[in-house]
Coordinates of C-alpha atoms in Angstrom, one line a residue:
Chain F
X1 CA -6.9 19.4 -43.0
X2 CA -9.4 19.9 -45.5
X3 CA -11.7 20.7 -43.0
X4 CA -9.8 23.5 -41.5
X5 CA -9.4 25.3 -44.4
X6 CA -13.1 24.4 -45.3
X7 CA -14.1 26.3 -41.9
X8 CA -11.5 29.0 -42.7
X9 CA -13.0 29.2 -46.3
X10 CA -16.5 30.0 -44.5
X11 CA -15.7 32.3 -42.2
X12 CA -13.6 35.2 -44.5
X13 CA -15.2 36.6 -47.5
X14 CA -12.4 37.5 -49.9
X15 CA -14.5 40.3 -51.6
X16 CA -14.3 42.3 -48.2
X17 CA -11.1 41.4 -47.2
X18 CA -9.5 42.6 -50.7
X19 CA -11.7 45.4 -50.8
X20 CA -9.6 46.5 -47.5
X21 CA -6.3 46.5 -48.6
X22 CA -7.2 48.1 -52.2
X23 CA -8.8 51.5 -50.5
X24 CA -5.5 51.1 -47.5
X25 CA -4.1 53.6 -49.7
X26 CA -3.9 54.9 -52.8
X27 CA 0.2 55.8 -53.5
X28 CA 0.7 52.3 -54.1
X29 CA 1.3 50.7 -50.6
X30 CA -2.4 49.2 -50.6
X31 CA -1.2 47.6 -54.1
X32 CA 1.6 46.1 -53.0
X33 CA -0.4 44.6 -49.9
X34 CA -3.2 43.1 -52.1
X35 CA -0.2 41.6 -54.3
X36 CA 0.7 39.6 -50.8
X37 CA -2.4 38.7 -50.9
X38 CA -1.9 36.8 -54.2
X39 CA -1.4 33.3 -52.9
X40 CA -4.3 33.1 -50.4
X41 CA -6.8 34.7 -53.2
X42 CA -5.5 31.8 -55.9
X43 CA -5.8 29.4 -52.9
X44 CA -9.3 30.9 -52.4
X45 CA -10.3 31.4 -55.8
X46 CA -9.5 27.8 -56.6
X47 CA -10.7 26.2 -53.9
X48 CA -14.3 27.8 -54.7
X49 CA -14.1 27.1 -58.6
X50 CA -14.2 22.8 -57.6
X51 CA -16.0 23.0 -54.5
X52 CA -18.9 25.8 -55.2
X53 CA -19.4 25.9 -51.4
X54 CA -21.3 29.6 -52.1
X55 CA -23.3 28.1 -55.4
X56 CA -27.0 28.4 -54.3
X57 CA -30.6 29.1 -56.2
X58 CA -31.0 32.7 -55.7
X59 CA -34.7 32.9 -55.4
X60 CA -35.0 36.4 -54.9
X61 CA -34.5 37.4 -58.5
X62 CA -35.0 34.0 -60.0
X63 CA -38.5 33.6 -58.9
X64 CA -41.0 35.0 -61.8
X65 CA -43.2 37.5 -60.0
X66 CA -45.0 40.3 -61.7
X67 CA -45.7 43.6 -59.5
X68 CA -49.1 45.8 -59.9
X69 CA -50.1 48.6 -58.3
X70 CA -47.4 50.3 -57.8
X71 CA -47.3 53.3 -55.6
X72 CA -44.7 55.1 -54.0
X73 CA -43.2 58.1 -52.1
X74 CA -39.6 59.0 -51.3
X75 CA -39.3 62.5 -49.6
X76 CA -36.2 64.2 -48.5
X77 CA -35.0 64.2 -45.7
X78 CA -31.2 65.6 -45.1
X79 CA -27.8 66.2 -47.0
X80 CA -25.1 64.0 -45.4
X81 CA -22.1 65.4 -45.5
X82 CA -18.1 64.0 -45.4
X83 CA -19.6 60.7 -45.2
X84 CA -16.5 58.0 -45.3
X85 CA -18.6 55.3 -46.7
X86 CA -20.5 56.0 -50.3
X87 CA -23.4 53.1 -48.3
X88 CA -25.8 54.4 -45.5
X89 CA -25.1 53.0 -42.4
X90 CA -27.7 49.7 -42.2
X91 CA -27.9 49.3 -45.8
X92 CA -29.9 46.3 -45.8
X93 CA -31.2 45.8 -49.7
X94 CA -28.8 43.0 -50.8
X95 CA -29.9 40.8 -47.3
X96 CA -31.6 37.0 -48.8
X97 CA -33.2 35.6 -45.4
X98 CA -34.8 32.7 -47.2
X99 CA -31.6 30.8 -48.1
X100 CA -30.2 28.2 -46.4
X101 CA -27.0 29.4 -47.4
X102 CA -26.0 32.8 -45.8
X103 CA -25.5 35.7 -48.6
X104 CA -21.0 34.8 -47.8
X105 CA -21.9 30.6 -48.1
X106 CA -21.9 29.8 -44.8
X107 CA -24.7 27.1 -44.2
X108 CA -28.0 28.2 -42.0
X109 CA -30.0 25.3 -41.0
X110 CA -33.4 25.1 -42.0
X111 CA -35.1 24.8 -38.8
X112 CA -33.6 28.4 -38.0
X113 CA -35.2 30.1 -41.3
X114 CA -38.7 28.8 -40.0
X115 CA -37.9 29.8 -36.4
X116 CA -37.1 33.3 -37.3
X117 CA -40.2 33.5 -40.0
X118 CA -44.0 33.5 -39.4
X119 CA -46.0 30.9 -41.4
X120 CA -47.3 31.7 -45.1
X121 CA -50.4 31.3 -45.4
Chain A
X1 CA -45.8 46.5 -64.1
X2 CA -48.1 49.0 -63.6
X3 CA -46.9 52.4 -61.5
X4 CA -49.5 55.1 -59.6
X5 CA -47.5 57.6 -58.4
X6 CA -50.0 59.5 -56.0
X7 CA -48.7 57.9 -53.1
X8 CA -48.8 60.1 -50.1
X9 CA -45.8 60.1 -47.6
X10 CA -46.5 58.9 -44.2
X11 CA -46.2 62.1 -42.2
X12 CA -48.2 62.8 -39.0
X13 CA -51.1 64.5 -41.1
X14 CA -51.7 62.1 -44.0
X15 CA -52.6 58.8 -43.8
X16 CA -49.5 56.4 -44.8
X17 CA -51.4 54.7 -47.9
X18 CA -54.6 55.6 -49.5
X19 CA -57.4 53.6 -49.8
X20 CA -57.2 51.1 -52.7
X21 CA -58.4 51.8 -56.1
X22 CA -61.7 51.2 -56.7
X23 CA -61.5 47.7 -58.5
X24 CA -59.5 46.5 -55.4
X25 CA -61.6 47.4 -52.3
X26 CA -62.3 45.1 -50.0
X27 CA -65.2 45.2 -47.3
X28 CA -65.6 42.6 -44.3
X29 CA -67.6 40.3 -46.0
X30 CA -64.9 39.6 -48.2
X31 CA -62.1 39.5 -45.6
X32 CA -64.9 37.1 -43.7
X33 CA -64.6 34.8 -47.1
X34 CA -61.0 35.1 -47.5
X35 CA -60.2 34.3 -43.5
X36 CA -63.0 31.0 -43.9
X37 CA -60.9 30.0 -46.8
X38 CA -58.0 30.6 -45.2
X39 CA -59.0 28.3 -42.3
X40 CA -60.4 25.4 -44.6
X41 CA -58.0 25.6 -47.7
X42 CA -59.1 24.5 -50.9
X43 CA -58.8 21.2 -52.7
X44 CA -57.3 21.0 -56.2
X45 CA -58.1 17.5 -57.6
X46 CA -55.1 16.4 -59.4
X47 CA -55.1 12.8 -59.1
X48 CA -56.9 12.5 -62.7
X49 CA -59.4 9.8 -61.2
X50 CA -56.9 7.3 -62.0
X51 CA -56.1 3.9 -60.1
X52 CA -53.0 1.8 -59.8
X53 CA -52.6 -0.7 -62.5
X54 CA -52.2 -0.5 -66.0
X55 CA -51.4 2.7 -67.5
X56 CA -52.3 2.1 -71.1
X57 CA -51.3 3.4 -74.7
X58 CA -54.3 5.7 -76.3
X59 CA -53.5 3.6 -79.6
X60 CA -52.8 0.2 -79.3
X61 CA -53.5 -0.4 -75.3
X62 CA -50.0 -2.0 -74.5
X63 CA -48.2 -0.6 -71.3
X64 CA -44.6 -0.6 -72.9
X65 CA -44.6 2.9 -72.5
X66 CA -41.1 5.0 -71.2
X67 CA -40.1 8.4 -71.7
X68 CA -38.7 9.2 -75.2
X69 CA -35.2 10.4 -74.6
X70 CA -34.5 14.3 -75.7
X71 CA -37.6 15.1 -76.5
X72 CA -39.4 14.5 -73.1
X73 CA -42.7 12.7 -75.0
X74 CA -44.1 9.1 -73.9
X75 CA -43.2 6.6 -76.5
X76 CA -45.4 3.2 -76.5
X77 CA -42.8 0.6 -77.5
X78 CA -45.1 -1.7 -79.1
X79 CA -47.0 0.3 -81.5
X80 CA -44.2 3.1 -81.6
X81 CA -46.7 6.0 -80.6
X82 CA -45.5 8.8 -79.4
X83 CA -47.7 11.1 -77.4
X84 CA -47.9 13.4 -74.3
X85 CA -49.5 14.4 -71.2
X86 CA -51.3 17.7 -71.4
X87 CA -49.7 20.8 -69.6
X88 CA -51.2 21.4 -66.6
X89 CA -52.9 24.3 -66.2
X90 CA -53.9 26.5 -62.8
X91 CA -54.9 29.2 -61.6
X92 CA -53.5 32.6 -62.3
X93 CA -51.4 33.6 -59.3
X94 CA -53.3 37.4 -59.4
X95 CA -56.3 35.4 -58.8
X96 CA -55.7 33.5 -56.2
X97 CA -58.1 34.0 -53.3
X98 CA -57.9 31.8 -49.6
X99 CA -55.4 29.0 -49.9
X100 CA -55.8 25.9 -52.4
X101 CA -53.9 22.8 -51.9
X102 CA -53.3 19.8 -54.6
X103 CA -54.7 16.4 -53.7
X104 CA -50.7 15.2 -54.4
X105 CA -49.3 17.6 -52.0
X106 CA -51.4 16.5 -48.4
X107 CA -50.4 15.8 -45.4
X108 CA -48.7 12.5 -45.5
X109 CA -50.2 10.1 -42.5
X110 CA -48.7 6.8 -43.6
X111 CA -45.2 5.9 -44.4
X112 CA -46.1 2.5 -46.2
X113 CA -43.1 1.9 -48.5
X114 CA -44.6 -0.8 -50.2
X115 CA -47.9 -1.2 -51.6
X116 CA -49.7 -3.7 -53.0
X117 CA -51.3 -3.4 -56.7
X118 CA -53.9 -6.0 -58.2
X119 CA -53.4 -6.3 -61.8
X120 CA -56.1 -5.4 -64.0
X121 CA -54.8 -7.9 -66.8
X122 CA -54.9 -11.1 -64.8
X123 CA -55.8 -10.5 -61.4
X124 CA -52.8 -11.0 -59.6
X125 CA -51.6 -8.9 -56.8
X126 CA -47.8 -7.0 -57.0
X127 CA -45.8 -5.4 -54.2
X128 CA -44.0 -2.8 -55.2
X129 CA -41.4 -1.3 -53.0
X130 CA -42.2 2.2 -54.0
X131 CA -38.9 3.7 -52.1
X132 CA -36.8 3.5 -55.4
X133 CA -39.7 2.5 -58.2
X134 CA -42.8 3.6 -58.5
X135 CA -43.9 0.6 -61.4
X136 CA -43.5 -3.3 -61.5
X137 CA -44.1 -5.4 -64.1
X138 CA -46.4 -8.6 -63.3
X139 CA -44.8 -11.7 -62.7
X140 CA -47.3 -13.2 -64.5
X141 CA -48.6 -11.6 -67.4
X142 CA -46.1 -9.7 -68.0
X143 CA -47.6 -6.1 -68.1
X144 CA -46.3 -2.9 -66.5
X145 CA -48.0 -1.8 -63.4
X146 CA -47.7 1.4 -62.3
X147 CA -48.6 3.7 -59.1
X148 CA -51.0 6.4 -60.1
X149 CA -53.3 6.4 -57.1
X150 CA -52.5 9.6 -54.4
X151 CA -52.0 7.5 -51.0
X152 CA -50.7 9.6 -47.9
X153 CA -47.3 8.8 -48.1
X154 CA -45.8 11.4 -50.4
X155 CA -45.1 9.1 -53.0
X156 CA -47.3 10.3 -56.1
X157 CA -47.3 13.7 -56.8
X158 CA -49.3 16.3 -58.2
X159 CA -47.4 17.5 -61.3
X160 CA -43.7 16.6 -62.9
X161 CA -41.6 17.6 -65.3
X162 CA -40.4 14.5 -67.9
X163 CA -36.8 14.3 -68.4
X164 CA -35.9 16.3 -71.8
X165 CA -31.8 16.1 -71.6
X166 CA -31.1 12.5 -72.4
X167 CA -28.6 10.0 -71.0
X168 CA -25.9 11.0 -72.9
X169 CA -25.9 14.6 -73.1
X170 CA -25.9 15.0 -69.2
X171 CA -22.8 12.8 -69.5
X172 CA -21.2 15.4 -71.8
X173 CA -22.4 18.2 -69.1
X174 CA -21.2 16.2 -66.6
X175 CA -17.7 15.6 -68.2
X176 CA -17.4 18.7 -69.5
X177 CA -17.9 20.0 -65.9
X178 CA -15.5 17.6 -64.2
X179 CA -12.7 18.1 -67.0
X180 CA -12.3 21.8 -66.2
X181 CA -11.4 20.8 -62.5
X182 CA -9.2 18.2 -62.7
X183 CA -5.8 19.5 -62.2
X184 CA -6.4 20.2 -58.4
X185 CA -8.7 17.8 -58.2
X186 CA -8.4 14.7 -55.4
X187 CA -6.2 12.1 -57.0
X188 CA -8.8 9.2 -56.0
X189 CA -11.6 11.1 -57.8
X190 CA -9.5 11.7 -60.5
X191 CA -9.0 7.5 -60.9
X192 CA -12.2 6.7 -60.1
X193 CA -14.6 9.5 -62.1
X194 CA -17.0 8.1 -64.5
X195 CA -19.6 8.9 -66.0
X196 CA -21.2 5.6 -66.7
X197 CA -22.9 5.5 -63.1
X198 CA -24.7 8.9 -63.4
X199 CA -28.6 8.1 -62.6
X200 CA -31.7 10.1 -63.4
X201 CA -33.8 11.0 -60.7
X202 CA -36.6 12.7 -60.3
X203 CA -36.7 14.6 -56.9
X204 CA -39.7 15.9 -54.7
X205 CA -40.5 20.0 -54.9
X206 CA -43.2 21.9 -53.6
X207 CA -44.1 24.6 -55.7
X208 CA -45.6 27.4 -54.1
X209 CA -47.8 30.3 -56.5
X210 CA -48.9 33.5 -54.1
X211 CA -50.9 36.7 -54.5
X212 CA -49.8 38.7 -51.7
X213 CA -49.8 42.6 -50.9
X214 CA -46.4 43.9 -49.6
X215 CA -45.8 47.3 -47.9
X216 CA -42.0 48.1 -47.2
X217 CA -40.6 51.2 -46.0
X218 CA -37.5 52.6 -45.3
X219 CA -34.2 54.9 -45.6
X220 CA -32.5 55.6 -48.8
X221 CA -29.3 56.9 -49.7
X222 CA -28.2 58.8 -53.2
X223 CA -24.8 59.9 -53.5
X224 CA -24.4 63.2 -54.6
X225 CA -20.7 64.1 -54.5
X226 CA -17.5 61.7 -54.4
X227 CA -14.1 64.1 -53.4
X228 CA -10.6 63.7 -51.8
X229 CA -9.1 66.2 -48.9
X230 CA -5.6 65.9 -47.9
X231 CA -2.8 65.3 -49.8
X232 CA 0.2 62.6 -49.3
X233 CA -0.3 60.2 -46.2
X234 CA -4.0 62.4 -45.0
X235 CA -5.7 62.0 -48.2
X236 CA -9.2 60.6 -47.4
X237 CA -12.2 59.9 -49.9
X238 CA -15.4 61.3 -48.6
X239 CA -19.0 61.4 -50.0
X240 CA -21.8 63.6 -49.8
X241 CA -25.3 61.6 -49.9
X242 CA -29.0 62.7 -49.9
X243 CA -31.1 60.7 -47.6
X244 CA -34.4 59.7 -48.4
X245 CA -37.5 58.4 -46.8
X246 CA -39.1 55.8 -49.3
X247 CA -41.9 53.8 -49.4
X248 CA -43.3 50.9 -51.7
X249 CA -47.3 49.4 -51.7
X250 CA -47.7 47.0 -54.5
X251 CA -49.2 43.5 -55.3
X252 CA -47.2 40.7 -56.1
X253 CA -48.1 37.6 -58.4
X254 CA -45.2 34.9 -57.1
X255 CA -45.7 32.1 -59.5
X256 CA -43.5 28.7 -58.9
X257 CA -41.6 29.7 -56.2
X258 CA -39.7 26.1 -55.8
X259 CA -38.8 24.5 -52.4
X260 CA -37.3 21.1 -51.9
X261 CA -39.5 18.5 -49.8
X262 CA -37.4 16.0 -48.7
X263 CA -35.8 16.7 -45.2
X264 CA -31.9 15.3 -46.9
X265 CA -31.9 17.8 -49.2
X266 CA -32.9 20.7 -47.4
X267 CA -30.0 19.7 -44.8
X268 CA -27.8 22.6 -46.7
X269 CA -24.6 22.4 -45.0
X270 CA -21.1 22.9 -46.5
X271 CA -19.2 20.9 -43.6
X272 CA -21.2 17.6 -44.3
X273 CA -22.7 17.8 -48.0
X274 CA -23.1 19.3 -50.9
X275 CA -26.8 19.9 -51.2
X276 CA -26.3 23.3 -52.0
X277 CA -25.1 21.8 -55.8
X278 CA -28.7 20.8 -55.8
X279 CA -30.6 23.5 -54.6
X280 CA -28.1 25.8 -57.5
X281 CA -29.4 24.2 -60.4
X282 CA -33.0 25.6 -59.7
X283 CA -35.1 27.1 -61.6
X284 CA -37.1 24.5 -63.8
X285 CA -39.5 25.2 -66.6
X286 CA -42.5 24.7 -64.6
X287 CA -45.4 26.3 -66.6
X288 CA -44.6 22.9 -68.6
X289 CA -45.1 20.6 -66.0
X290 CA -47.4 18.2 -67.1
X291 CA -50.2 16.2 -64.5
X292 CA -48.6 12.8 -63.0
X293 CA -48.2 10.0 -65.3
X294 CA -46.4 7.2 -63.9
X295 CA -44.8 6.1 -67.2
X296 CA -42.5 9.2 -67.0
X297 CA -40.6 7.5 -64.1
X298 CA -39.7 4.4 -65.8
X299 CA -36.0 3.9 -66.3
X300 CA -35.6 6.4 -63.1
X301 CA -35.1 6.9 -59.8
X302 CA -37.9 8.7 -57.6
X303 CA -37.2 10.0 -54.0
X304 CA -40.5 10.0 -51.5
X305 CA -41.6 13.8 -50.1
X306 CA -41.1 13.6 -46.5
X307 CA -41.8 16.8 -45.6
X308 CA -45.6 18.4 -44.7
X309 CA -46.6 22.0 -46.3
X310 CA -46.8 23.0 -42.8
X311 CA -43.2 21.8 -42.5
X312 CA -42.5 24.3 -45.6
X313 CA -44.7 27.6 -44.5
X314 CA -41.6 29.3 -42.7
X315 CA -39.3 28.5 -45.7
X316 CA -41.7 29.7 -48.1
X317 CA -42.6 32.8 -46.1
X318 CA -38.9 34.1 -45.9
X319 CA -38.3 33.3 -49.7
X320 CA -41.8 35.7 -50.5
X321 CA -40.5 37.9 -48.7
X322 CA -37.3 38.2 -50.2
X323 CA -38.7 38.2 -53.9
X324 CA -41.0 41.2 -52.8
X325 CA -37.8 42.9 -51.2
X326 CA -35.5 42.7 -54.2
X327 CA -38.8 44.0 -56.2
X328 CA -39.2 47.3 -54.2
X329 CA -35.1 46.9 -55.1
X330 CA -35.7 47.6 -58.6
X331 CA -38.0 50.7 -58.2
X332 CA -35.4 52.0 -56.5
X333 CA -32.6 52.1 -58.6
X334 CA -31.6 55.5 -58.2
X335 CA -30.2 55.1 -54.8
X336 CA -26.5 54.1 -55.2
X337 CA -25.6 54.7 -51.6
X338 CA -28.1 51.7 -50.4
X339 CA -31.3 51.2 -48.5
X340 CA -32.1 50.5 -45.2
X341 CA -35.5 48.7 -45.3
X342 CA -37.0 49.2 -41.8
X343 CA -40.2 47.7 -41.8
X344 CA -41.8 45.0 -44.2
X345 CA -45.9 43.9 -43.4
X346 CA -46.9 41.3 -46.0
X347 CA -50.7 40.3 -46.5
X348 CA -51.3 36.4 -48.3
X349 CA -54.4 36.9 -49.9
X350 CA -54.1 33.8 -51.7
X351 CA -52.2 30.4 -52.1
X352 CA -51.4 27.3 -53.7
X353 CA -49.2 24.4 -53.3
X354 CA -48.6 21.5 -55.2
X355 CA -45.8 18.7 -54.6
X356 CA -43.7 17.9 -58.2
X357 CA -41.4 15.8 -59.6
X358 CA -38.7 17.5 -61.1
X359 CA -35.8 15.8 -63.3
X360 CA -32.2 15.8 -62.3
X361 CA -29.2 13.9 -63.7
X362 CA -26.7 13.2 -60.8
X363 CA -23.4 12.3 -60.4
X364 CA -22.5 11.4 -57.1
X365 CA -18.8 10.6 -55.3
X366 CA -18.2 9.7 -51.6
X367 CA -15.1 11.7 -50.4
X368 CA -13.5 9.6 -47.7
X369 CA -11.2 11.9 -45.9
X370 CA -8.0 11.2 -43.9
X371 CA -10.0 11.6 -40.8
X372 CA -12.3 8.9 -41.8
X373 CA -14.9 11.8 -42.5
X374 CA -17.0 11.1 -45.5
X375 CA -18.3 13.6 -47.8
X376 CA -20.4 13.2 -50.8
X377 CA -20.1 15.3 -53.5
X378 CA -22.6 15.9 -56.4
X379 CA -22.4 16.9 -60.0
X380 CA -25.7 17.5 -60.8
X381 CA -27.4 18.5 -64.1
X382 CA -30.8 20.0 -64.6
X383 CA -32.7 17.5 -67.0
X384 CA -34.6 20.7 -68.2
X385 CA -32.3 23.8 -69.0
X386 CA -29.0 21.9 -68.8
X387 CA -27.7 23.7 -66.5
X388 CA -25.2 21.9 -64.1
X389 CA -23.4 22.4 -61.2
X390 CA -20.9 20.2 -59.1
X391 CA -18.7 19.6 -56.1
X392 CA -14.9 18.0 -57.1
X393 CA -13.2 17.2 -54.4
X394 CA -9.7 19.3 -54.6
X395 CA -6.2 18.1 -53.4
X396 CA -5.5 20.4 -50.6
X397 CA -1.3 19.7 -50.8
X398 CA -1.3 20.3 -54.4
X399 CA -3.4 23.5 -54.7
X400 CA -1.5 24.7 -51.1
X401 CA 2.0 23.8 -53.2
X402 CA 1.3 26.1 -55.9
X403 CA -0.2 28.6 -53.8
X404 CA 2.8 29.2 -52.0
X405 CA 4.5 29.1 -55.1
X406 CA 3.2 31.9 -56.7
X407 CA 3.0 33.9 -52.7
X408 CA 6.7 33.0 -52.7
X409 CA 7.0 34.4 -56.6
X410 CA 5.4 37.7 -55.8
X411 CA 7.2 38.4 -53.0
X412 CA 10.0 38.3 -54.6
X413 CA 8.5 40.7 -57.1
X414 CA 7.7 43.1 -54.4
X415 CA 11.0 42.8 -52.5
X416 CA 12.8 43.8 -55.9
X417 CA 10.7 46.5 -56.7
X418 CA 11.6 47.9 -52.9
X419 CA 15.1 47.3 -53.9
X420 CA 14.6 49.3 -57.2
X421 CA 13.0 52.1 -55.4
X422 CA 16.1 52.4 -52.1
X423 CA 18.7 52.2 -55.0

């Protein structure tokens, strides 16, 4: 049983899911959906606070690493308008490849990360 | 950090980067060095010209020697000395040039578990079975023997970090940990948790330091204007956002970057083991890591490296990668609506790797489930910072019970409040 809800557990990221029902609406119907949601998120919530499935060593900000010689552009391009997301489509900024945990806690094995990679040299 | 900002845009009339800055050029003699480096890497000599054998006290000459708990110093338990092993010091990443490998972090070739040491005091010869101890004492004089020699086996490595959180205080971390999940917690764990059986071990790392160029590019969004049209059932949130073409050319310094090297724990996966506990409590305080000394492991458990650096390469290549992205990230802070990074070229111009020891306090419990499934769950405590992580086992009826307790609670809530609204 434990490892049905386990596999559940991996495959639903509750930030999304609430983040869903709290923009659904905004005359209260969304509310009341994300207070049906209450047992699932405790069940959630809980479940993650003993078992730390999504606990990992975030390397990309951990990792000391001084930058020098800066340079930079960033030109204009266009004004977007009535966009229904405030993110640009393809946002990719947050993305870790490098973990063998995926950025939600599901596992990636580490024969995929050096598949997909070149070699450091 | 340093910041130029004459940076040119990459249109079709301009050249995407200018040339480097004068200090910084680089002509084909030197990319003819760096590439014959590259092919032949560099040897750092860590091994300290020291054999198996005796590992003596500077003051009196007896081996009693151990870690002294809390404090991370050896202590010589016959003439109470207490002294250390000096830092050890590298090479500024900025400086690195080609790539440069320790003597402890080789290819291993052998997978001899035990070895055979000849004691200096008397002559005699002692196997040690170096997969869980890396020192015996001779059987007949009586002195402490330990492995200092680098064989190809993975077994001594180049640098490690002495434990600094004693026994006792990774017990409090550890029960500390375990006490603020126990309520949902497995009933058999609950019975059986102890704290008594935690053992310190000191696991194998690479650590990887790199001076590499990184040139990302991409699409950037800023959000200008947030507003609402409609009214009632039609209102809809839109936002206006200014797209951006952006571009980042810098040099990066990457120093410790920390992989494990032992094929169990990078087997990350959530279904059949809690590794990931492990891999959490990262980082350690390396720019103390001290050259090996074979006293720091007495009293502990060491696991062999069983992985080669080219094993590692891929791994390490994604995480540089990453650390360079979420870099560019923080020159870019202006752009709430995201960035699209569409293109990434990376250039290594130097490495090094060395294989540590690091320190870790570990509490371990096999989960047998109802299945007959085993899984085996960690609490694990970084014998540096202190900083723990864990795995409890959680009884799925119990915390499913009270779930449904409180989804059964609210809907009453909600089925009121309807009421209170039709009447």
């Amino acid at each position: 049983m434990e490892a049905l809800f386990a596999q559940l557990l991996d495959s639903v990221d509750l930030t999304q899911v609430l983040a869903v029902f709290a923009s659904s609406d905004e005359d209260g119907v969304g509310a009341v959906l994300l207070l049906l949601l209450g047992g699932p998120a405790f069940f959630m919530f809980t479940y993650m606070r003993y078992r730390n499935t999504d606990k990992r060593h975030r390397h990309e900000i951990e990792t000391p690493a001084e930058m020098n010689n800066l340079q930079q552009y960033n030109n204009f391009i266009k004004h977007l308008t009535r966009q229904s997301s405030s993110t640009i489509t393809g946002a990719n900024d947050n993305v870790v490849s490098g973990s063998l945990l995926s950025n939600g806690g599901a596992s990636k094995s580490f024969k995929a990360i050096n598949d997909i990679t070149k070699n450091f040299k | 950090m340093t910041n130029r900002t004459d940076f040119p845009p990459p249109n079709a009339n301009q050249q995407a980067f200018p040339p480097p800055a004068a200090g910084n050029q680089v002509n084909a003699q030197n990319i003819q060095d760096a590439l014959e480096k590259a092919v032949a890497p560099k040897v750092i000599n860590t091994s300290n010209n020291k054999n198996d054998g005796l590992n003596k006290c500077p003051r009196c000459g007896s081996t009693e020697i151990s870690t002294q708990p809390g404090t991370g110093m050896l202590v010589c338990h016959h003439c109470r000395y207490v002294f250390e092993v000096a830092v050890a010091v590298f090479k500024d990443p900025k400086e690195l040039i080609g790539e440069a490998i320790g003597t402890g972090a080789g290819d291993i070739t052998i997978d001899e578990t035990q070895v055979t040491i000849k004691c200096q005091g008397c002559g005699a010869e002692v196997v040690v079975n170096i997969e869980g101890s890396m020192t015996s004492r001779c059987h007949w004089c009586r002195q402490v023997l330990s492995l200092e020699n680098q064989m190809p086996n993975g077994a001594v490595p180049d640098v490690l970090l002495p434990f600094l959180l004693s026994r006792e205080t990774a017990k409090q971390h550890i029960e500390a940990f375990a006490k603020k999940r126990t309520f949902y917690a497995n009933s058999h764990f609950k019975r059986e948790f102890t704290t008594e059986n935690i053992i310190g071990v000191y696991l194998p790392y690479m650590v990887v330091d790199a001076n590499v160029h990184c040139d990302i590019r991409g699409k950037a969004g800023d959000v200008v204007r947030k507003y609402t049209v409609g009214s009632g059932d039609n209102k809809k949130t839109y936002y206006d956002i200014d797209l951006y073409d952006i571009g980042r050319d810098f040099d990066l310094a990457i120093d410790n970057l920390t992989v494990e090297a032992s094929t169990d724990k990078l087997n990350v996966n959530n279904k059949m083991n809690t590794n990931n506990i492990i891999n959490s409590i990262l980082p350690f305080d390396l720019e103390n890591a001290v050259h090996y000394n074979g006293n720091y492991l007495k009293g502990f458990n060491s696991e062999r490296r069983d992985t080669n650096i080219n094993d590692l390469r891929g791994l390490v290549d994604a995480q540089v990668r990453d650390v360079a992205r979420f870099k560019a990230n923080s020159t870019a802070t202006k752009y709430d609506g995201g960035i699209k990074w569409e293109s990434q070229d990376m250039d290594t111009k130097g490495s090094q790797w060395l294989s540590a020891y690091l320190p870790v306090w570990l509490y371990s419990y096999m989960q047998v489930k109802g299945n007959g499934q085993k899984l085996l769950h960690y609490i694990a405590v970084n014998a540096r910072t202190g900083e723990t992580m864990g795995s409890v086992p959680v009884s799925i009826g119990r915390l499913l019970f009270v779930s449904s307790l409180i989804e059964v609670g609210l809907l009453f809530l909600v089925i009121i409040f309807f009421l209170f609204l039709v009447f």
